[in-house]
Amino acid sequence: MSRVDTTLGELAKRQLKNLCDVLGIDKSSPPELLGELLGPVAARPLSEPPLWPSGVADDATPLEFSVQFEDTGARHLRIHLERLAGRPSPAANLQAAKDLTAELADRYDLAVERLRAVQDIFTSDAPQSWFSWAFSLIFDEAGNPSFKLYFNTDMHGADAAEQVVADAFARLGMTTASELVSTYALRREGKDLPTFFAIDLDRSAQARVKLYFRQLDARAADAEHAAAAVPGVDCNTIREFCETLAPGVEVFDGRPLMSSYSFLEGDPEKPSNYSLYLPIRDYVPHDAVARERAAEHLRHHGFDLAALDDSMGALTDRPLDARAGLLAHVSLRLTQDRVGTSLYFSSEAYGGTPARN
């Protein structure tokens, strides 16, 4: 079946099955769940343009895959997606996401206490951001999902984002976290900007509250400063990461670096980890170079290179040197004594990242 005769849901489910095979995950239920989560757009033929300009991927595909590596040898499969309404608009998409959240909470007995505490902060009759709520799900080996919910901190306008973050932390009893963020993350006025606030919806003691922030025109040293909020982090690892993936780049003046902190309920005064997300597609000529640099990074930390190549092959058979964008981001995850990484892949359902002239 050619791609033009395929629906978005059919392609995404086929790609997910392939990734489950790569990572040894039971694929009996994840693809059907993905189709349900996509909602009305799942049945839309790829011969038609995207129903809505989703910002999840460069080509408006409303989902993205990622493979997470732990230094224990564990690997995880994750999906990030935006639920769109049948007749999408900012307000309709927000309502569709809220309806889906309620449905999932009932089906999976999700922990919604934190959501209830902040829900009104991240609700608007006229959202001003490109999305309002989005979802992440990560599968265990049996194919069982756990969920995370993202809120756009620009929902009430970019000028209100820092106050939105402060209010959300206060609602969750994490005032100290808000103060720490101001000191380490949002220190360059107009350059360090809140982006997403996120909560895990599982009942684990490791359930997190996360803040993501983008760092415009940043240098590796700016990421190192942000990482210093986590006690014991080796900031040299950040510089090595940037030099490996974007050699010769001193200022990341294309798509910006993104950082995040994770906070645990039992220790809200400091982040449990720091992550740096490098948009590699803006700093390579094509995916063949992105693959080589990602492979060098994985090799340096002792991660499985086969998962990189097999994941790329699970998603596309196009030549990697045709353009950049299949490998969209690479992240580095740091705690005091552990290192992890994730590779973020585009579905390229609608053609992928446009080629640069």
mmCIF file of N, CA and C in Angstrom, residues 7 39 70 137 141 171 184 198 242 284 323 353:
data_model
loop_
_atom_site.group_PDB
_atom_site.id
_atom_site.type_symbol
_atom_site.label_atom_id
_atom_site.label_comp_id
_atom_site.label_asym_id
_atom_site.label_seq_id
_atom_site.Cartn_x
_atom_site.Cartn_y
_atom_site.Cartn_z
ATOM 1 N N THR A 7 -3.965 6.061 5.738
ATOM 2 C CA THR A 7 -4.405 7.087 6.673
ATOM 3 C C THR A 7 -3.294 7.373 7.681
ATOM 4 N N GLY A 39 -7.638 10.076 17.807
ATOM 5 C CA GLY A 39 -8.991 10.570 17.628
ATOM 6 C C GLY A 39 -9.366 10.778 16.170
ATOM 7 N N GLU A 70 18.646 4.074 29.388
ATOM 8 C CA GLU A 70 19.122 4.239 30.768
ATOM 9 C C GLU A 70 20.491 3.588 30.899
ATOM 10 N N LEU A 137 2.955 9.141 26.449
ATOM 11 C CA LEU A 137 2.755 7.815 27.027
ATOM 12 C C LEU A 137 4.002 6.988 26.785
ATOM 13 N N GLU A 141 7.485 -3.365 28.937
ATOM 14 C CA GLU A 141 7.698 -4.502 28.039
ATOM 15 C C GLU A 141 6.402 -5.219 27.688
ATOM 16 N N ARG A 171 0.452 26.065 43.828
ATOM 17 C CA ARG A 171 -0.700 25.185 44.031
ATOM 18 C C ARG A 171 -0.264 23.784 44.476
ATOM 19 N N TYR A 184 18.165 29.656 38.506
ATOM 20 C CA TYR A 184 19.014 28.846 37.632
ATOM 21 C C TYR A 184 18.525 28.771 36.177
ATOM 22 N N ALA A 198 4.566 20.094 33.215
ATOM 23 C CA ALA A 198 4.084 18.722 33.002
ATOM 24 C C ALA A 198 3.942 17.994 34.328
ATOM 25 N N CYS A 242 27.136 18.680 23.772
ATOM 26 C CA CYS A 242 26.962 19.717 22.748
ATOM 27 C C CYS A 242 28.051 19.636 21.685
ATOM 28 N N VAL A 284 22.699 19.952 11.485
ATOM 29 C CA VAL A 284 23.300 18.955 10.592
ATOM 30 C C VAL A 284 22.786 19.210 9.174
ATOM 31 N N ARG A 323 17.650 14.525 3.578
ATOM 32 C CA ARG A 323 17.357 15.751 4.325
ATOM 33 C C ARG A 323 17.509 15.454 5.811
ATOM 34 N N THR A 353 10.549 17.302 7.941
ATOM 35 C CA THR A 353 11.102 18.654 8.006
ATOM 36 C C THR A 353 11.411 19.141 6.602
#
